[in-house]
Amino acid sequence: MQAETVNEIFNINNPATFDATLNKVFSFQLNNNLLYAQWCKNVHHEQKKDLTSTQIPFLPISFFKSHAVQTTPFNADIFFESSGTTNTINSKHLVKQVEIYEQSFNTCFTNLYGSVDKYCIIGLLPSYLERNSSSLVYMVNHWIQKSKFKESGFYLNEFAQLAEVLQLLEQKKQPTLLIGVTFGLLDFVEQYSLSLKHTIVMETGGMKGRRKEMTRQEVHDILKKGFSVENIHSEYGMTELLSQAYSTGNGKFNCPPWMKVLVRAEDDPLQVSTTGKGILNIIDLANVYSCSFIATDDVGIVYEDGSFEVQGRVDNCDIRGCSLLAV
């Protein structure tokens, strides 16, 4: 894959350029990823060119648990691993060029929120910080390093210190991003109530069996009251992807231009639609050296404008630490 084609991915700005780039990436992966090529052959015996997003074969996400999903042979810059539980097999994502991941999450954040360096970045990510292979921790740590503010940093369970820092930032009227795993944010507001007027509170999912099952609305109601904010933002990402979708508080996630979410029917995985309710398929063109076409285990709704909601997970699939939050 030429460098200019990778740059094309992050310059997509309309459906026509998305479709053209989609077919470039599909052809590249079909010819350079033996696992994906074999899957495509099994699913669609006759390969065609100039496919639409609903016609491209999607690789089941479970393959990341059992195979090295690589497009072209390479020694990985880094690998990311899902959190899972002690009773599950974790997914592993081999990343050929970590700069592509950085370009993806930086461009996506900037498009929605502006430059990350104007924010103080506070990461409340207990359990994720205790392992070295979290893509979420990598992203937040990168932002902390880019931030110009000495208060930026990670917190495990130092809630008193965190409350003090957030209050200090509020006094300074400093724009701040508090990004946290859901159970960590809930644990915090049980002990401290704050009034945040200059802080974006963003939950990343993740209950990890720490709390009873709650709907997203129940979680957001508790957090809105605890932080005295009108909206709780959300991030949707996973180990197997190199891009994220964000919700600014209405429960609907929006994708960056190089990412698209579709739905497949539960009773026919080859029946894929651009809108409706079903199991989510994700196109992440930034995932160029892995697989850009992934059939997830998340159930949701995709709307006409391309936004989507996540409503839970398919029955009997492995529990994943980042996805235990129901809608």
CSV table of C-alpha atoms in Angstrom, one decimal:
chain,number,residue,atom,x,y,z
A,1,MET,CA,0.0,0.0,0.0
A,2,GLN,CA,1.5,3.3,-1.1
A,3,ALA,CA,1.9,6.1,1.4
A,4,GLU,CA,-0.3,8.4,-0.7
A,5,THR,CA,-3.1,5.9,-0.5
A,6,VAL,CA,-2.9,5.8,3.3
A,7,ASN,CA,-3.1,9.6,3.2
A,8,GLU,CA,-6.1,9.3,0.9
A,9,ILE,CA,-7.9,7.4,3.7
A,10,PHE,CA,-7.7,10.4,6.1
A,11,ASN,CA,-8.7,12.9,3.4
A,12,ILE,CA,-12.0,11.2,2.5
A,13,ASN,CA,-14.7,13.8,2.4
A,14,ASN,CA,-17.6,12.4,0.4
A,15,PRO,CA,-19.3,9.1,-0.4
A,16,ALA,CA,-17.6,8.8,-3.8
A,17,THR,CA,-14.1,9.0,-2.4
A,18,PHE,CA,-15.1,6.6,0.4
A,19,ASP,CA,-16.3,4.0,-2.2
A,20,ALA,CA,-13.2,4.5,-4.4
A,21,THR,CA,-10.8,4.1,-1.4
A,22,LEU,CA,-12.8,1.2,0.0
A,23,ASN,CA,-12.3,-0.8,-3.2
A,24,LYS,CA,-8.5,0.0,-3.2
A,25,VAL,CA,-8.2,-1.2,0.4
A,26,PHE,CA,-10.4,-4.3,-0.3
A,27,SER,CA,-8.2,-5.2,-3.4
A,28,PHE,CA,-5.0,-4.7,-1.4
A,29,GLN,CA,-6.2,-6.9,1.5
A,30,LEU,CA,-7.7,-9.6,-0.8
A,31,ASN,CA,-4.3,-9.9,-2.5
A,32,ASN,CA,-2.0,-9.6,0.5
A,33,ASN,CA,-3.9,-11.2,3.4
A,34,LEU,CA,-4.1,-15.0,3.0
A,35,LEU,CA,-6.6,-15.4,5.9
A,36,TYR,CA,-9.0,-12.8,4.6
A,37,ALA,CA,-8.6,-14.0,1.0
A,38,GLN,CA,-9.6,-17.6,2.1
A,39,TRP,CA,-12.5,-16.2,4.0
A,40,CYS,CA,-13.7,-14.2,1.0
A,41,LYS,CA,-13.3,-17.3,-1.2
A,42,ASN,CA,-15.5,-19.3,1.3
A,43,VAL,CA,-18.1,-16.7,1.5
A,44,HIS,CA,-18.2,-15.5,-2.1
A,45,HIS,CA,-16.9,-18.1,-4.5
A,46,GLU,CA,-16.7,-15.6,-7.4
A,47,GLN,CA,-14.8,-12.4,-6.6
A,48,LYS,CA,-16.0,-9.2,-8.2
A,49,LYS,CA,-14.6,-5.7,-8.5
A,50,ASP,CA,-16.1,-2.4,-7.6
A,51,LEU,CA,-18.1,-3.7,-4.7
A,52,THR,CA,-20.4,-1.6,-2.6
A,53,SER,CA,-20.0,-1.5,1.2
A,54,THR,CA,-22.8,-4.0,1.7
A,55,GLN,CA,-21.3,-6.5,-0.8
A,56,ILE,CA,-17.8,-6.8,0.7
A,57,PRO,CA,-17.2,-9.9,2.9
A,58,PHE,CA,-16.7,-9.1,6.6
A,59,LEU,CA,-14.3,-11.1,8.7
A,60,PRO,CA,-15.7,-12.4,12.0
A,61,ILE,CA,-14.0,-10.6,14.9
A,62,SER,CA,-13.4,-14.0,16.6
A,63,PHE,CA,-10.5,-14.6,14.1
A,64,PHE,CA,-8.4,-12.1,16.1
A,65,LYS,CA,-8.5,-14.6,18.9
A,66,SER,CA,-7.1,-17.5,16.9
A,67,HIS,CA,-5.1,-16.0,14.0
A,68,ALA,CA,-2.5,-13.3,13.2
A,69,VAL,CA,-4.7,-11.0,11.1
A,70,GLN,CA,-2.0,-9.4,8.8
A,71,THR,CA,-2.1,-7.8,5.4
A,72,THR,CA,1.5,-8.2,4.0
A,73,PRO,CA,4.1,-9.9,6.2
A,74,PHE,CA,5.6,-7.6,8.8
A,75,ASN,CA,7.1,-7.3,12.2
A,76,ALA,CA,4.6,-5.3,14.2
A,77,ASP,CA,5.5,-1.9,15.7
A,78,ILE,CA,3.2,-2.8,18.6
A,79,PHE,CA,0.3,-5.1,19.4
A,80,PHE,CA,-2.9,-4.4,21.3
A,81,GLU,CA,-4.8,-7.0,23.3
A,82,SER,CA,-8.4,-7.0,24.5
A,83,SER,CA,-9.0,-7.0,28.2
A,84,GLY,CA,-11.5,-9.9,28.4
A,85,THR,CA,-11.7,-11.9,31.6
A,86,THR,CA,-9.8,-14.7,33.2
A,87,ASN,CA,-12.1,-17.2,31.4
A,88,THR,CA,-11.8,-15.8,27.9
A,89,ILE,CA,-9.3,-15.9,25.1
A,90,ASN,CA,-8.2,-12.3,24.3
A,91,SER,CA,-8.1,-10.8,20.8
A,92,LYS,CA,-4.7,-9.6,19.6
A,93,HIS,CA,-4.2,-6.9,17.0
A,94,LEU,CA,-0.8,-6.6,15.3
A,95,VAL,CA,-0.1,-3.1,14.2
A,96,LYS,CA,2.4,-2.7,11.4
A,97,GLN,CA,2.8,1.1,11.7
A,98,VAL,CA,1.7,2.7,14.9
A,99,GLU,CA,1.8,6.1,13.2
A,100,ILE,CA,-1.3,5.2,11.3
A,101,TYR,CA,-3.2,4.6,14.6
A,102,GLU,CA,-1.9,7.9,15.9
A,103,GLN,CA,-3.0,9.7,12.7
A,104,SER,CA,-6.4,8.1,12.9
A,105,PHE,CA,-7.3,8.9,16.5
A,106,ASN,CA,-5.7,12.4,16.4
A,107,THR,CA,-7.5,13.3,13.2
A,108,CYS,CA,-10.8,11.9,14.4
A,109,PHE,CA,-10.6,13.8,17.7
A,110,THR,CA,-9.5,17.1,16.1
A,111,ASN,CA,-12.4,16.9,13.6
A,112,LEU,CA,-14.9,16.7,16.4
A,113,TYR,CA,-13.4,18.5,19.4
A,114,GLY,CA,-10.6,20.6,18.0
A,115,SER,CA,-6.9,20.2,18.7
A,116,VAL,CA,-6.2,18.0,21.7
A,117,ASP,CA,-3.4,20.2,22.9
A,118,LYS,CA,-5.8,22.8,24.1
A,119,TYR,CA,-7.3,20.4,26.6
A,120,CYS,CA,-6.0,19.1,29.9
A,121,ILE,CA,-6.3,15.4,29.5
A,122,ILE,CA,-7.3,13.3,32.6
A,123,GLY,CA,-7.5,9.5,32.2
A,124,LEU,CA,-9.5,7.5,34.8
A,125,LEU,CA,-8.6,4.0,33.5
A,126,PRO,CA,-8.2,1.6,36.4
A,127,SER,CA,-7.5,-2.0,35.3
A,128,TYR,CA,-6.6,-0.8,31.8
A,129,LEU,CA,-3.5,0.8,33.2
A,130,GLU,CA,-2.4,-2.4,34.9
A,131,ARG,CA,-1.6,-4.0,31.5
A,132,ASN,CA,0.7,-2.9,28.7
A,133,SER,CA,-1.3,-3.8,25.6
A,134,SER,CA,-4.4,-1.5,25.8
A,135,SER,CA,-5.1,0.5,22.7
A,136,LEU,CA,-7.2,2.9,24.8
A,137,VAL,CA,-4.4,3.5,27.2
A,138,TYR,CA,-2.0,4.1,24.3
A,139,MET,CA,-4.4,6.7,22.8
A,140,VAL,CA,-5.0,8.6,26.0
A,141,ASN,CA,-1.3,8.5,26.9
A,142,HIS,CA,-0.4,10.0,23.5
A,143,TRP,CA,-2.9,12.8,24.2
A,144,ILE,CA,-1.5,13.4,27.7
A,145,GLN,CA,2.0,13.7,26.1
A,146,LYS,CA,0.7,16.2,23.6
A,147,SER,CA,-1.2,18.2,26.2
A,148,LYS,CA,0.5,21.4,27.4
A,149,PHE,CA,-0.8,21.2,31.0
A,150,LYS,CA,1.1,19.8,33.9
A,151,GLU,CA,-2.2,18.5,35.5
A,152,SER,CA,-2.7,16.0,32.6
A,153,GLY,CA,-2.2,12.4,33.6
A,154,PHE,CA,-3.6,9.0,34.6
A,155,TYR,CA,-5.5,8.1,37.7
A,156,LEU,CA,-6.1,4.7,39.2
A,157,ASN,CA,-8.0,5.0,42.4
A,158,GLU,CA,-6.7,8.4,43.7
A,159,PHE,CA,-10.1,9.9,43.9
A,160,ALA,CA,-9.3,12.6,46.4
A,161,GLN,CA,-6.4,13.9,44.3
A,162,LEU,CA,-8.6,13.6,41.1
A,163,ALA,CA,-11.4,15.7,42.7
A,164,GLU,CA,-8.9,18.3,43.8
A,165,VAL,CA,-7.3,18.6,40.3
A,166,LEU,CA,-10.7,18.8,38.6
A,167,GLN,CA,-11.8,21.6,41.0
A,168,LEU,CA,-8.5,23.5,40.3
A,169,LEU,CA,-9.0,23.2,36.6
A,170,GLU,CA,-12.6,24.5,36.9
A,171,GLN,CA,-11.4,27.5,38.8
A,172,LYS,CA,-9.0,28.2,36.0
A,173,LYS,CA,-11.8,27.7,33.5
A,174,GLN,CA,-9.4,25.3,31.7
A,175,PRO,CA,-11.0,23.1,28.9
A,176,THR,CA,-10.5,19.5,30.2
A,177,LEU,CA,-11.3,16.1,28.9
A,178,LEU,CA,-12.0,13.5,31.6
A,179,ILE,CA,-12.0,10.2,29.8
A,180,GLY,CA,-12.8,7.2,31.9
A,181,VAL,CA,-13.8,3.6,32.0
A,182,THR,CA,-17.5,3.4,33.1
A,183,PHE,CA,-17.1,1.7,36.4
A,184,GLY,CA,-14.3,4.1,37.4
A,185,LEU,CA,-16.4,7.1,36.7
A,186,LEU,CA,-19.3,5.6,38.7
A,187,ASP,CA,-17.0,4.7,41.6
A,188,PHE,CA,-15.7,8.3,41.6
A,189,VAL,CA,-19.1,10.0,41.7
A,190,GLU,CA,-20.3,7.8,44.5
A,191,GLN,CA,-17.7,9.6,46.6
A,192,TYR,CA,-17.5,13.0,45.1
A,193,SER,CA,-20.0,15.4,43.5
A,194,LEU,CA,-18.6,18.2,41.4
A,195,SER,CA,-19.9,20.9,39.2
A,196,LEU,CA,-18.0,20.8,35.9
A,197,LYS,CA,-18.6,23.6,33.5
A,198,HIS,CA,-15.4,23.4,31.5
A,199,THR,CA,-14.9,19.6,31.4
A,200,ILE,CA,-16.0,17.0,28.9
A,201,VAL,CA,-16.8,13.8,30.7
A,202,MET,CA,-16.4,10.8,28.3
A,203,GLU,CA,-17.1,7.2,29.2
A,204,THR,CA,-15.5,4.4,27.2
A,205,GLY,CA,-17.7,1.6,28.3
A,206,GLY,CA,-16.4,-1.1,30.6
A,207,MET,CA,-18.0,-2.6,33.7
A,208,LYS,CA,-15.8,-5.8,33.9
A,209,GLY,CA,-18.3,-7.5,36.2
A,210,ARG,CA,-17.6,-4.7,38.8
A,211,ARG,CA,-21.3,-3.7,39.0
A,212,LYS,CA,-24.8,-4.9,38.2
A,213,GLU,CA,-25.8,-4.6,34.6
A,214,MET,CA,-27.1,-1.1,33.9
A,215,THR,CA,-28.5,0.6,30.8
A,216,ARG,CA,-26.5,3.3,29.2
A,217,GLN,CA,-29.2,5.8,30.1
A,218,GLU,CA,-29.1,4.8,33.8
A,219,VAL,CA,-25.3,5.2,33.8
A,220,HIS,CA,-25.5,8.6,32.1
A,221,ASP,CA,-28.2,9.8,34.5
A,222,ILE,CA,-26.0,9.0,37.5
A,223,LEU,CA,-22.9,10.6,35.9
A,224,LYS,CA,-24.8,13.7,34.8
A,225,LYS,CA,-26.0,14.2,38.3
A,226,GLY,CA,-22.6,13.5,39.9
A,227,PHE,CA,-20.7,15.9,37.6
A,228,SER,CA,-23.6,18.4,37.2
A,229,VAL,CA,-23.2,18.3,33.4
A,230,GLU,CA,-25.9,18.3,30.7
A,231,ASN,CA,-24.3,15.5,28.6
A,232,ILE,CA,-22.0,12.5,29.0
A,233,HIS,CA,-19.9,11.9,25.9
A,234,SER,CA,-19.0,8.3,24.9
A,235,GLU,CA,-16.2,6.7,22.9
A,236,TYR,CA,-16.8,3.5,20.8
A,237,GLY,CA,-13.6,1.6,19.9
A,238,MET,CA,-12.2,-1.9,20.2
A,239,THR,CA,-8.9,-3.7,20.1
A,240,GLU,CA,-9.4,-4.9,16.5
A,241,LEU,CA,-9.9,-1.4,15.1
A,242,LEU,CA,-7.7,1.6,14.5
A,243,SER,CA,-10.5,4.2,14.6
A,244,GLN,CA,-13.1,5.3,17.1
A,245,ALA,CA,-16.7,6.7,16.9
A,246,TYR,CA,-17.9,9.3,19.4
A,247,SER,CA,-21.2,10.3,20.9
A,248,THR,CA,-21.6,13.8,22.2
A,249,GLY,CA,-24.4,12.9,24.6
A,250,ASN,CA,-27.4,11.7,22.7
A,251,GLY,CA,-26.5,8.0,22.7
A,252,LYS,CA,-25.8,8.0,19.0
A,253,PHE,CA,-22.2,7.5,17.8
A,254,ASN,CA,-20.8,9.3,14.7
A,255,CYS,CA,-18.0,7.8,12.7
A,256,PRO,CA,-15.0,9.6,11.1
A,257,PRO,CA,-15.2,9.8,7.3
A,258,TRP,CA,-13.0,6.7,6.8
A,259,MET,CA,-15.2,4.5,9.0
A,260,LYS,CA,-18.7,3.2,8.4
A,261,VAL,CA,-21.0,1.0,10.4
A,262,LEU,CA,-23.6,-1.3,8.8
A,263,VAL,CA,-25.9,-4.0,10.1
A,264,ARG,CA,-26.3,-7.7,9.2
A,265,ALA,CA,-29.3,-9.9,9.9
A,266,GLU,CA,-29.0,-12.3,12.8
A,267,ASP,CA,-30.5,-15.2,10.7
A,268,ASP,CA,-28.4,-14.4,7.6
A,269,PRO,CA,-24.9,-12.9,8.1
A,270,LEU,CA,-24.6,-12.3,4.4
A,271,GLN,CA,-27.6,-10.0,4.4
A,272,VAL,CA,-26.0,-6.6,5.1
A,273,SER,CA,-27.8,-3.3,5.1
A,274,THR,CA,-26.7,0.4,5.5
A,275,THR,CA,-29.6,1.1,8.0
A,276,GLY,CA,-31.7,-0.8,10.4
A,277,LYS,CA,-31.4,-3.0,13.5
A,278,GLY,CA,-29.1,-6.0,13.6
A,279,ILE,CA,-25.5,-7.0,14.4
A,280,LEU,CA,-22.9,-4.4,13.6
A,281,ASN,CA,-20.4,-4.7,10.8
A,282,ILE,CA,-17.6,-2.1,10.7
A,283,ILE,CA,-15.5,-0.7,7.9
A,284,ASP,CA,-12.4,0.9,9.2
A,285,LEU,CA,-10.2,1.9,6.3
A,286,ALA,CA,-7.4,3.0,8.6
A,287,ASN,CA,-7.0,-0.7,9.5
A,288,VAL,CA,-5.2,-1.2,6.2
A,289,TYR,CA,-2.5,-3.6,7.3
A,290,SER,CA,-4.9,-5.8,9.3
A,291,CYS,CA,-8.5,-6.2,8.1
A,292,SER,CA,-10.7,-3.2,7.4
A,293,PHE,CA,-14.0,-5.2,7.2
A,294,ILE,CA,-15.0,-6.7,10.5
A,295,ALA,CA,-18.2,-8.5,11.6
A,296,THR,CA,-18.5,-7.6,15.3
A,297,ASP,CA,-20.6,-9.2,18.0
A,298,ASP,CA,-22.3,-5.9,19.0
A,299,VAL,CA,-26.1,-5.5,18.4
A,300,GLY,CA,-27.3,-2.0,17.4
A,301,ILE,CA,-29.2,0.3,15.1
A,302,VAL,CA,-27.8,2.3,12.2
A,303,TYR,CA,-29.6,5.4,11.2
A,304,GLU,CA,-30.1,7.1,7.8
A,305,ASP,CA,-27.4,9.7,8.6
A,306,GLY,CA,-24.8,7.0,9.3
A,307,SER,CA,-24.9,7.4,13.1
A,308,PHE,CA,-25.5,4.3,15.2
A,309,GLU,CA,-26.4,3.0,18.7
A,310,VAL,CA,-25.1,0.0,20.5
A,311,GLN,CA,-27.7,-2.0,22.3
A,312,GLY,CA,-25.7,-4.9,23.7
A,313,ARG,CA,-23.9,-8.1,22.5
A,314,VAL,CA,-24.9,-11.3,20.7
A,315,ASP,CA,-25.9,-14.0,23.1
A,316,ASN,CA,-23.2,-16.6,24.0
A,317,CYS,CA,-20.3,-14.5,22.7
A,318,ASP,CA,-17.3,-13.9,24.9
A,319,ILE,CA,-17.7,-11.1,27.5
A,320,ARG,CA,-15.2,-8.3,26.7
A,321,GLY,CA,-14.1,-5.8,29.3
A,322,CYS,CA,-14.9,-2.8,27.1
A,323,SER,CA,-18.4,-3.9,26.0
A,324,LEU,CA,-20.3,-4.9,29.1
A,325,LEU,CA,-22.5,-1.8,29.1
A,326,ALA,CA,-26.0,-2.4,27.9
A,327,VAL,CA,-28.1,0.4,26.3
